[in-house]
Amino acid sequence: MGKLVALTGNYAVAYAAKYARVDVIAAYPITPQTSIVEKLAELIESGELDAIMIRVESEHSALAATFGAAIAGARAFTATSSQGLLYMHEFVHWTSRARIPAVMAIVTRALAPPWNIWPDHSDFMDQRDAGWIMGFAMDNQEVFDLTLQAFKISEDPRVYLPVMIGLEGFILGHTTMPVELPEQEVVDQWLGPRKQEYVIDGKEPLALGNLAWPEDTEEMFMEIQKAMDNAKKVIKEVDEEYGKLFGRKYGGLIQCINCEDAKYFAVSMGAWSGDLIEAVNKLREEGYPIGVIRIRFCRPFPYEDIWEKVKNSKGVIVFDRSISFGAWGPLFTDLVTGLYHYTNNLPIMSNVVAGIGGVNITYNDFAKLLTSFIETIEKGDKPPVFTWYHKR
Amino acid sequence: MVKEVQIVKTGIKIPLAKPKVGVAGKTGFWRITKPIVNYDKCVKCFLCEIYCPVNVIRVEPDQGPVIDYDYCKGCGVCVDVCPTGALELIQEE
Amino acid sequence: MTASSPQSPKPRPPLPYNMREVVLPGDAACPGCPIPMAWKVLSAVFGEKMILVIPACCSSVVVGAYPGNSLKASVVHVAFASAAAVASGIAEALRKRGITDVQVIAWAGDGGTADIGMASLSGAAERNHDIIYIMYDNEAYMNTGIQRSSSTPYGAWTTTTPIIGKTEHKKDVAKIMIAHGVPYVATASVAYPHDLYAKLQRAKKIRGFKFIHIHAPCPVGWRFDPKYTVRIGKLAVETGLWILYEYYDGKIHLSGPSRPYIDPKKRKPIVEYLKLQGRFKKITEDKIKEIEKYVEQHWEWIKRHM
């Protein structure tokens, strides 16, 4: 099969881009993403990766150049974090609205001021309206697998949308874990050559982005919503196929752990899901009927899949590592709306926002929050809809 | 050797436009004044064809400048650059 | 637009015929607009085989609305600050794919180049990507309604300098590009198409980052009758205010049309240029003196680097 190596999350991203045979990389360094760019530069200069790196002068130019390369037919890739992602936000929208396949890794980090280099999901979730497919990994093996799959999903003609893959800065980015690397020939066979709806390389005169009247514009954007819907199917297919070829299947848009006969569910996304799973496993031993739903893709939002699991449950607690100021955690908000498609009688739902600015949330914290949630409902009371769980 | 990319068209509506004459309609309707040619004075220097911003003047080898009045905006640049005064601006009807 | 009979061979006119095919009539430009004039010269050199990367500017709208485009060439519209960056990406992708017969041209206004686009311009120039960056200079943010840019000349009226007029001199982007050490920098004018044509042909043969600064008089923004676009462009050169030159091989090569004006006595009086433009209606004597001083300083710099 493949070979097992010890890689940091950042290196896993770099190697995934290498296996995908990217053509052009345009990236700007920012803590905690820097080692991705450095590793890719090393792979290119040593000859291991046949790609061109554009050492751009800013993140705005990074995604602009990645977009340009993608338009002209290159498999293009970039990576960033936090302030850098915010700086390129204009192009996040530009790339998806141009329906151009591209892949970007986000090594998530809190937003400033104050300066803060520790991980949360604020930068990532700030992009959720733009029309990118957004996936999030829990460990470095998944970082590798998701980044590689991102190219396949993005270039699928039913989708034709760019994909961003999140991984927590430092927790995954700088932590070494075992990662199994696949065989290049199998990857080549599975991924194939780059596909896109159109290319601008001088063969025929085409203009991208001319002014469009309101009705035309809205029709174009409605196509994006349709593509997002198609993406749900494509993500599941890619997950299945990847499982057959490379031996690792994750379950599609969500991953459910300890869900059989669960009466309560804890929902989360990202690396801290590992701590959440440990807490849930321990609580299961103590008799609490609780399972974990780990969201792997928050765009398109997998409300149908989650409904299947939680439809008869007594309570669902959603952990968010970001907040929409003035409202609640985004995963919670999307989930409640998603479930409302099916019923006016939602299970009891609670949102816990925590870990913002990189505050370390351990499995003890999760255990405490979960037991409190379950016992409150068992008593016949209603837990608070929204809590910002802070600790010092 | 060119590295090809697979163009798989799906018919989705995308912001892609193709070359078209008259994207702003028949811009001849914009005119207030109109350039006319005095073929006796014309020396076929081509300056009017070179400078015309809507690219509607064609200097024919035998005849001289032919103007497509469907799109001529009546700006008068051709009149101003003509070295022999062979072009003149008249009021549009 | 014309049929030629196959029997009798017609005498070839002194005009590259590509010039007829690419800039299509009926675009949305104002009458007398310099932009399509310059595009015709571009098409004389490159024909259809060019990809214009256009940030927000008048050109974004001149080409018309979806699903039509007034150029028979490729266009990529991009966000305001990013023309140079997107052009870099396209150029590298084409290089990787082995496509060598298309010219990538970043076509941006003075706003998108000298102001909001300065950072990405500097980055692309420093990395020496094989593109041509053309800044067409109509000396204000024309597309949003004639607001002041760093390229607006001293004393000019704009909607954001409506009473006092601009209080700073023009930012000299060509000099900034020379300081970047790129292989080719040139200034040009829509009033001198043959000169622009020659410069584009020279740029086509050079590998690396090329920068061309085109003077583009705007009838609406500068307040003059549209038929004077070329006349005003010529006066800019004849008064010595706009200097046509190329910079390569480490020095300035003064272009033909500007050579007489190295001698201050041969230059036409600045007022001849200013009086035709409504934007200089309120200009005062001492402001004109200031402009003359600036022109002379600019010529001194040119002479020192020839």
PDB file of C-alpha atoms in Angstrom, chain C residues 46 84 87-88 91-92 95 100 102-106 121-134 177 180-186 199-212 247-248:
ATOM      1  CA  PHE C  46      -1.052  41.115 -31.226  1.00  0.00           C
ATOM      2  CA  ALA C  84      -0.668  42.737 -11.987  1.00  0.00           C
ATOM      3  CA  ALA C  87      -1.663  38.714 -14.919  1.00  0.00           C
ATOM      4  CA  SER C  88       1.285  37.093 -13.110  1.00  0.00           C
ATOM      5  CA  ALA C  91       1.488  34.196 -17.354  1.00  0.00           C
ATOM      6  CA  GLU C  92       2.940  31.494 -15.118  1.00  0.00           C
ATOM      7  CA  ARG C  95       4.396  29.109 -19.171  1.00  0.00           C
ATOM      8  CA  THR C 100       3.921  30.783 -25.914  1.00  0.00           C
ATOM      9  CA  VAL C 102      -0.439  34.584 -26.411  1.00  0.00           C
ATOM     10  CA  GLN C 103       0.493  37.937 -24.890  1.00  0.00           C
ATOM     11  CA  VAL C 104      -0.664  38.583 -21.334  1.00  0.00           C
ATOM     12  CA  ILE C 105      -1.337  42.299 -20.957  1.00  0.00           C
ATOM     13  CA  ALA C 106      -2.442  43.947 -17.734  1.00  0.00           C
ATOM     14  CA  LEU C 121       2.344  46.294  -9.578  1.00  0.00           C
ATOM     15  CA  SER C 122       5.549  46.528  -7.564  1.00  0.00           C
ATOM     16  CA  GLY C 123       5.419  42.825  -6.692  1.00  0.00           C
ATOM     17  CA  ALA C 124       4.898  41.690 -10.261  1.00  0.00           C
ATOM     18  CA  ALA C 125       7.637  44.025 -11.557  1.00  0.00           C
ATOM     19  CA  GLU C 126      10.113  42.860  -8.939  1.00  0.00           C
ATOM     20  CA  ARG C 127       9.436  39.216  -9.817  1.00  0.00           C
ATOM     21  CA  ASN C 128       9.962  40.113 -13.484  1.00  0.00           C
ATOM     22  CA  HIS C 129       6.993  38.127 -14.866  1.00  0.00           C
ATOM     23  CA  ASP C 130       6.845  37.973 -18.651  1.00  0.00           C
ATOM     24  CA  ILE C 131       3.898  40.331 -19.102  1.00  0.00           C
ATOM     25  CA  ILE C 132       3.254  43.785 -20.500  1.00  0.00           C
ATOM     26  CA  TYR C 133       1.690  46.133 -17.985  1.00  0.00           C
ATOM     27  CA  ILE C 134      -0.011  49.060 -19.661  1.00  0.00           C
ATOM     28  CA  MET C 177       9.172  51.176 -12.748  1.00  0.00           C
ATOM     29  CA  HIS C 180      12.471  48.512 -10.131  1.00  0.00           C
ATOM     30  CA  GLY C 181      15.030  47.610 -12.756  1.00  0.00           C
ATOM     31  CA  VAL C 182      12.583  45.996 -15.188  1.00  0.00           C
ATOM     32  CA  PRO C 183      13.897  45.291 -18.711  1.00  0.00           C
ATOM     33  CA  TYR C 184      11.668  47.826 -20.512  1.00  0.00           C
ATOM     34  CA  VAL C 185       9.790  50.971 -19.564  1.00  0.00           C
ATOM     35  CA  ALA C 186       8.184  53.339 -22.060  1.00  0.00           C
ATOM     36  CA  LYS C 199       7.141  50.372 -28.634  1.00  0.00           C
ATOM     37  CA  LEU C 200       4.746  47.432 -28.436  1.00  0.00           C
ATOM     38  CA  GLN C 201       6.713  45.605 -31.126  1.00  0.00           C
ATOM     39  CA  ARG C 202       9.906  46.128 -29.142  1.00  0.00           C
ATOM     40  CA  ALA C 203       8.199  44.995 -25.918  1.00  0.00           C
ATOM     41  CA  LYS C 204       6.886  41.880 -27.692  1.00  0.00           C
ATOM     42  CA  LYS C 205      10.456  40.743 -28.282  1.00  0.00           C
ATOM     43  CA  ILE C 206      11.683  41.297 -24.716  1.00  0.00           C
ATOM     44  CA  ARG C 207      11.318  38.579 -22.089  1.00  0.00           C
ATOM     45  CA  GLY C 208      10.486  39.893 -18.627  1.00  0.00           C
ATOM     46  CA  PHE C 209       8.344  42.671 -17.176  1.00  0.00           C
ATOM     47  CA  LYS C 210       7.532  45.532 -19.545  1.00  0.00           C
ATOM     48  CA  PHE C 211       5.747  48.715 -18.482  1.00  0.00           C
ATOM     49  CA  ILE C 212       4.134  51.207 -20.837  1.00  0.00           C
ATOM     50  CA  TYR C 247      14.130  53.076 -20.924  1.00  0.00           C
ATOM     51  CA  TYR C 248      16.163  49.961 -21.608  1.00  0.00           C
TER      52      TYR C 248
END
